[in-house]
PDB file of C-alpha atoms and ligand atoms in Angstrom:
ATOM      1  CA  MET A 971     155.932 -38.747 -65.194  1.00 65.00           C
ATOM      2  CA  SER A 972     158.044 -35.976 -66.258  1.00 70.00           C
ATOM      3  CA  ILE A 973     159.114 -35.175 -69.686  1.00 75.00           C
ATOM      4  CA  SER A 974     162.643 -33.706 -70.729  1.00 86.00           C
ATOM      5  CA  ALA A 975     163.233 -30.583 -71.807  1.00 93.00           C
ATOM      6  CA  TYR A 976     163.756 -29.813 -75.801  1.00 97.00           C
ATOM      7  CA  ASP A 977     167.485 -30.176 -76.580  1.00 97.00           C
ATOM      8  CA  PRO A 978     168.674 -28.105 -79.278  1.00 96.00           C
ATOM      9  CA  ASP A 979     171.668 -30.131 -80.201  1.00 96.00           C
ATOM     10  CA  ASN A 980     169.619 -32.848 -81.427  1.00 98.00           C
ATOM     11  CA  ILE A 981     170.008 -34.190 -85.048  1.00 98.00           C
ATOM     12  CA  PHE A 982     166.975 -32.529 -87.076  1.00 98.00           C
ATOM     13  CA  ALA A 983     168.343 -29.065 -85.356  1.00 98.00           C
ATOM     14  CA  LYS A 984     171.708 -29.558 -86.712  1.00 98.00           C
ATOM     15  CA  ILE A 985     169.562 -30.399 -90.478  1.00 98.00           C
ATOM     16  CA  ILE A 986     167.987 -27.090 -89.647  1.00 98.00           C
ATOM     17  CA  LYS A 987     171.159 -25.228 -89.147  1.00 97.00           C
ATOM     18  CA  GLY A 988     172.822 -27.129 -92.376  1.00 97.00           C
ATOM     19  CA  GLU A 989     175.849 -28.728 -89.814  1.00 98.00           C
ATOM     20  CA  ILE A 990     174.539 -32.176 -91.158  1.00 96.00           C
ATOM     21  CA  PRO A 991     173.475 -33.100 -94.892  1.00 97.00           C
ATOM     22  CA  SER A 992     169.650 -33.902 -95.941  1.00 98.00           C
ATOM     23  CA  VAL A 993     168.140 -34.748 -99.140  1.00 98.00           C
ATOM     24  CA  LYS A 994     165.620 -31.515 -98.994  1.00 98.00           C
ATOM     25  CA  LEU A 995     162.243 -31.392-100.660  1.00 98.00           C
ATOM     26  CA  TYR A 996     160.716 -28.520 -99.567  1.00 98.00           C
ATOM     27  CA  GLU A 997     161.830 -25.468 -97.294  1.00 98.00           C
ATOM     28  CA  ASP A 998     159.842 -21.960 -96.190  1.00 98.00           C
ATOM     29  CA  ASP A 999     160.913 -19.743 -93.173  1.00 98.00           C
ATOM     30  CA  ASP A1000     158.955 -21.933 -90.583  1.00 98.00           C
ATOM     31  CA  THR A1001     159.255 -25.572 -92.260  1.00 98.00           C
ATOM     32  CA  LEU A1002     161.398 -27.904 -93.726  1.00 98.00           C
ATOM     33  CA  ALA A1003     160.819 -31.152 -95.398  1.00 98.00           C
ATOM     34  CA  PHE A1004     163.276 -33.878 -96.233  1.00 99.00           C
ATOM     35  CA  MET A1005     163.702 -37.587 -96.838  1.00 98.00           C
ATOM     36  CA  ASP A1006     163.922 -39.954 -94.272  1.00 98.00           C
ATOM     37  CA  VAL A1007     167.328 -41.875 -94.352  1.00 98.00           C
ATOM     38  CA  MET A1008     165.545 -44.847 -93.281  1.00 98.00           C
ATOM     39  CA  PRO A1009     162.987 -45.083 -95.169  1.00 98.00           C
ATOM     40  CA  GLN A1010     160.018 -47.584 -94.303  1.00 98.00           C
ATOM     41  CA  ALA A1011     158.923 -47.531 -98.335  1.00 98.00           C
ATOM     42  CA  PRO A1012     160.093 -45.579-100.983  1.00 98.00           C
ATOM     43  CA  GLY A1013     159.228 -41.941-100.659  1.00 98.00           C
ATOM     44  CA  HIS A1014     159.613 -41.924 -96.584  1.00 98.00           C
ATOM     45  CA  LEU A1015     159.600 -38.329 -95.741  1.00 98.00           C
ATOM     46  CA  LEU A1016     159.589 -36.161 -92.661  1.00 98.00           C
ATOM     47  CA  VAL A1017     158.404 -32.668 -92.199  1.00 99.00           C
ATOM     48  CA  ILE A1018     159.414 -30.458 -89.443  1.00 98.00           C
ATOM     49  CA  PRO A1019     158.956 -26.846 -88.035  1.00 98.00           C
ATOM     50  CA  LYS A1020     161.906 -25.201 -87.532  1.00 98.00           C
ATOM     51  CA  GLN A1021     161.094 -23.745 -84.129  1.00 98.00           C
ATOM     52  CA  GLY A1022     162.223 -26.303 -81.526  1.00 97.00           C
ATOM     53  CA  SER A1023     159.863 -28.371 -79.704  1.00 98.00           C
ATOM     54  CA  ARG A1024     160.436 -31.887 -78.490  1.00 98.00           C
ATOM     55  CA  ASN A1025     157.257 -33.169 -80.075  1.00 98.00           C
ATOM     56  CA  LEU A1026     153.380 -32.615 -80.579  1.00 98.00           C
ATOM     57  CA  LEU A1027     152.996 -32.487 -76.593  1.00 97.00           C
ATOM     58  CA  ASP A1028     155.223 -28.937 -76.239  1.00 97.00           C
ATOM     59  CA  ALA A1029     154.875 -27.681 -79.455  1.00 98.00           C
ATOM     60  CA  ASP A1030     153.249 -24.029 -79.667  1.00 98.00           C
ATOM     61  CA  PRO A1031     149.670 -24.445 -81.663  1.00 98.00           C
ATOM     62  CA  ALA A1032     150.955 -21.027 -84.107  1.00 98.00           C
ATOM     63  CA  VAL A1033     153.332 -23.626 -85.144  1.00 98.00           C
ATOM     64  CA  LEU A1034     151.445 -26.532 -85.871  1.00 98.00           C
ATOM     65  CA  ALA A1035     149.059 -24.278 -87.798  1.00 98.00           C
ATOM     66  CA  LYS A1036     151.783 -23.299 -90.118  1.00 98.00           C
ATOM     67  CA  LEU A1037     153.059 -26.849 -90.308  1.00 98.00           C
ATOM     68  CA  ILE A1038     149.902 -28.921 -90.998  1.00 98.00           C
ATOM     69  CA  PRO A1039     149.457 -27.363 -94.385  1.00 98.00           C
ATOM     70  CA  VAL A1040     152.716 -28.030 -95.394  1.00 98.00           C
ATOM     71  CA  VAL A1041     152.351 -31.948 -94.112  1.00 98.00           C
ATOM     72  CA  GLN A1042     149.246 -31.896 -96.314  1.00 98.00           C
ATOM     73  CA  LYS A1043     151.483 -30.207 -99.186  1.00 98.00           C
ATOM     74  CA  LEU A1044     154.011 -33.233 -99.026  1.00 98.00           C
ATOM     75  CA  ALA A1045     151.499 -35.965 -98.526  1.00 98.00           C
ATOM     76  CA  VAL A1046     149.837 -34.744-101.513  1.00 98.00           C
ATOM     77  CA  ALA A1047     153.088 -34.613-103.670  1.00 98.00           C
ATOM     78  CA  ALA A1048     153.981 -38.101-102.046  1.00 98.00           C
ATOM     79  CA  GLN A1049     150.488 -39.626-103.099  1.00 98.00           C
ATOM     80  CA  GLU A1050     150.980 -38.467-107.052  1.00 98.00           C
ATOM     81  CA  ALA A1051     155.069 -39.100-107.202  1.00 98.00           C
ATOM     82  CA  PHE A1052     154.716 -42.727-106.161  1.00 98.00           C
ATOM     83  CA  ASP A1053     151.080 -43.451-107.552  1.00 98.00           C
ATOM     84  CA  ALA A1054     150.333 -44.262-104.411  1.00 98.00           C
ATOM     85  CA  ASP A1055     146.676 -46.040-103.404  1.00 98.00           C
ATOM     86  CA  GLY A1056     147.251 -44.306 -99.862  1.00 98.00           C
ATOM     87  CA  VAL A1057     149.552 -42.002 -97.524  1.00 98.00           C
ATOM     88  CA  TYR A1058     150.569 -43.067 -94.240  1.00 98.00           C
ATOM     89  CA  VAL A1059     150.896 -39.671 -91.906  1.00 98.00           C
ATOM     90  CA  ALA A1060     152.662 -40.694 -88.436  1.00 98.00           C
ATOM     91  CA  GLN A1061     154.141 -38.679 -85.464  1.00 98.00           C
ATOM     92  CA  PHE A1062     155.350 -40.123 -82.397  1.00 98.00           C
ATOM     93  CA  ASN A1063     155.512 -38.678 -78.699  1.00 98.00           C
ATOM     94  CA  GLU A1064     158.257 -39.864 -76.403  1.00 97.00           C
ATOM     95  CA  PRO A1065     159.793 -43.321 -76.299  1.00 96.00           C
ATOM     96  CA  ALA A1066     157.049 -45.222 -75.328  1.00 97.00           C
ATOM     97  CA  ALA A1067     155.334 -44.417 -78.382  1.00 97.00           C
ATOM     98  CA  GLY A1068     158.078 -44.843 -80.590  1.00 96.00           C
ATOM     99  CA  GLN A1069     159.995 -41.719 -80.536  1.00 98.00           C
ATOM    100  CA  THR A1070     163.610 -41.859 -81.487  1.00 97.00           C
ATOM    101  CA  VAL A1071     164.408 -37.993 -82.524  1.00 98.00           C
ATOM    102  CA  PHE A1072     163.096 -35.445 -80.150  1.00 98.00           C
ATOM    103  CA  HIS A1073     162.341 -32.474 -82.339  1.00 98.00           C
ATOM    104  CA  LEU A1074     158.628 -32.265 -83.557  1.00 98.00           C
ATOM    105  CA  HIS A1075     158.413 -34.376 -87.069  1.00 98.00           C
ATOM    106  CA  PHE A1076     155.724 -36.079 -89.173  1.00 98.00           C
ATOM    107  CA  HIS A1077     156.439 -39.067 -91.002  1.00 98.00           C
ATOM    108  CA  VAL A1078     154.912 -39.014 -94.708  1.00 98.00           C
ATOM    109  CA  ILE A1079     155.106 -42.446 -96.339  1.00 98.00           C
ATOM    110  CA  PRO A1080     153.161 -43.440 -99.550  1.00 98.00           C
ATOM    111  CA  ARG A1081     151.587 -46.702 -99.083  1.00 98.00           C
ATOM    112  CA  HIS A1082     150.540 -49.630-102.042  1.00 98.00           C
ATOM    113  CA  ASP A1083     147.990 -52.224-101.387  1.00 98.00           C
ATOM    114  CA  GLY A1084     149.310 -55.328-100.373  1.00 97.00           C
ATOM    115  CA  LEU A1085     152.959 -53.870 -99.683  1.00 96.00           C
ATOM    116  CA  PRO A1086     153.740 -54.172 -95.871  1.00 96.00           C
ATOM    117  CA  LEU A1087     156.091 -51.455 -94.211  1.00 96.00           C
ATOM    118  CA  LYS A1088     159.671 -52.106 -93.785  1.00 95.00           C
ATOM    119  CA  PRO A1089     160.365 -51.498 -89.887  1.00 92.00           C
ATOM    120  CA  HIS A1090     160.666 -48.344 -88.180  1.00 90.00           C
ATOM    121  CA  VAL A1091     164.690 -47.167 -88.312  1.00 86.00           C
ATOM    122  CA  GLY A1092     165.722 -50.000 -89.769  1.00 88.00           C
ATOM    123  CA  GLY A1093     168.626 -50.024 -92.446  1.00 91.00           C
ATOM    124  CA  MET A1094     170.090 -46.753 -94.001  1.00 96.00           C
ATOM    125  CA  GLU A1095     169.151 -46.311 -97.716  1.00 97.00           C
ATOM    126  CA  ASN A1096     171.431 -45.434-100.714  1.00 97.00           C
ATOM    127  CA  ILE A1097     171.964 -41.777-101.105  1.00 97.00           C
ATOM    128  CA  ASP A1098     171.307 -42.228-105.059  1.00 98.00           C
ATOM    129  CA  VAL A1099     168.082 -43.736-104.625  1.00 98.00           C
ATOM    130  CA  LEU A1100     166.832 -40.869-101.891  1.00 98.00           C
ATOM    131  CA  LYS A1101     167.700 -38.436-103.996  1.00 98.00           C
ATOM    132  CA  ALA A1102     165.947 -40.223-107.014  1.00 98.00           C
ATOM    133  CA  ASN A1103     162.950 -40.500-105.168  1.00 98.00           C
ATOM    134  CA  ALA A1104     163.119 -36.819-103.760  1.00 98.00           C
ATOM    135  CA  ALA A1105     163.535 -35.586-107.419  1.00 98.00           C
ATOM    136  CA  LYS A1106     160.109 -37.404-108.136  1.00 98.00           C
ATOM    137  CA  ILE A1107     158.203 -35.549-105.204  1.00 98.00           C
ATOM    138  CA  ILE A1108     159.939 -32.369-105.857  1.00 98.00           C
ATOM    139  CA  ALA A1109     158.363 -32.640-109.315  1.00 98.00           C
ATOM    140  CA  ALA A1110     154.896 -33.360-108.033  1.00 98.00           C
ATOM    141  CA  LEU A1111     155.232 -30.515-105.858  1.00 97.00           C
TER     142      LEU A1111
HETATM  143  P1  5GP B2340     161.003 -41.297 -84.729  1.00 54.11           P
HETATM  144  O1  5GP B2340     161.356 -42.425 -84.255  1.00 54.11           O
HETATM  145  O2  5GP B2340     161.371 -40.057 -83.891  1.00 54.11           O
HETATM  146  O3  5GP B2340     159.220 -40.780 -84.943  1.00 54.11           O
HETATM  147  O4  5GP B2340     161.513 -40.494 -86.221  1.00 54.11           O
HETATM  148  C1  5GP B2340     162.543 -40.463 -86.508  1.00 54.11           C
HETATM  149  C2  5GP B2340     162.890 -40.848 -87.902  1.00 54.11           C
HETATM  150  O5  5GP B2340     164.198 -40.048 -88.137  1.00 54.11           O
HETATM  151  C3  5GP B2340     163.220 -42.201 -88.303  1.00 54.11           C
HETATM  152  O6  5GP B2340     162.304 -42.699 -89.453  1.00 54.11           O
HETATM  153  C4  5GP B2340     164.630 -42.193 -88.901  1.00 54.11           C
HETATM  154  O7  5GP B2340     165.133 -43.375 -89.805  1.00 54.11           O
HETATM  155  C5  5GP B2340     165.035 -40.907 -88.979  1.00 54.11           C
HETATM  156  N1  5GP B2340     166.306 -40.334 -89.180  1.00 54.11           N
HETATM  157  C6  5GP B2340     167.121 -40.761 -87.759  1.00 54.11           C
HETATM  158  N2  5GP B2340     168.367 -40.013 -88.307  1.00 54.11           N
HETATM  159  C7  5GP B2340     168.216 -39.032 -89.244  1.00 54.11           C
HETATM  160  C8  5GP B2340     169.163 -38.371 -89.883  1.00 54.11           C
HETATM  161  O8  5GP B2340     170.063 -37.948 -89.581  1.00 54.11           O
HETATM  162  N3  5GP B2340     168.720 -37.749 -91.408  1.00 54.11           N
HETATM  163  C9  5GP B2340     167.523 -38.030 -91.806  1.00 54.11           C
HETATM  164  N4  5GP B2340     167.267 -37.566 -92.843  1.00 54.11           N
HETATM  165  N5  5GP B2340     166.460 -38.872 -90.796  1.00 54.11           N
HETATM  166  C10 5GP B2340     167.133 -39.562 -89.894  1.00 54.11           C
END
């Protein structure tokens, strides 16, 4: 199967360029972290590189080398902010694997024993709830 090229007009590219709003958590020269608008649990966030790649399969290893420490930093902060029992880190490649936005991203989701995740790409969360959860994560960074 041939895989499509990176589309520079995808929704996360627009978030990087500031053309679409997001609830930001962390930013540096190479990386951005922000709240997922359809969280599967409170504190669900996304970490993305600013350099475009469709997913992990076509990513530059040098980009990954800068990205993963930020995924770790956000995972630790999310665990602390939500007093979580665990942290789920996920990344999907192509629709067959569940990918719906075609700019590389890592999901970071605080997990609590016995609490199931909501469905992937379920309902939109209230913006004030996202902002309140973001404030907890930022305080733990
Ligand atoms: P994927 O299915 O590609 O792994 O995940 C894409 C994620 O992006 C989903 O969890 C979805 O809720 C989230 N998402 C989709 N559109 C937007 C958006 O415009 N803003 C934010 N912050 N998250 C989005």
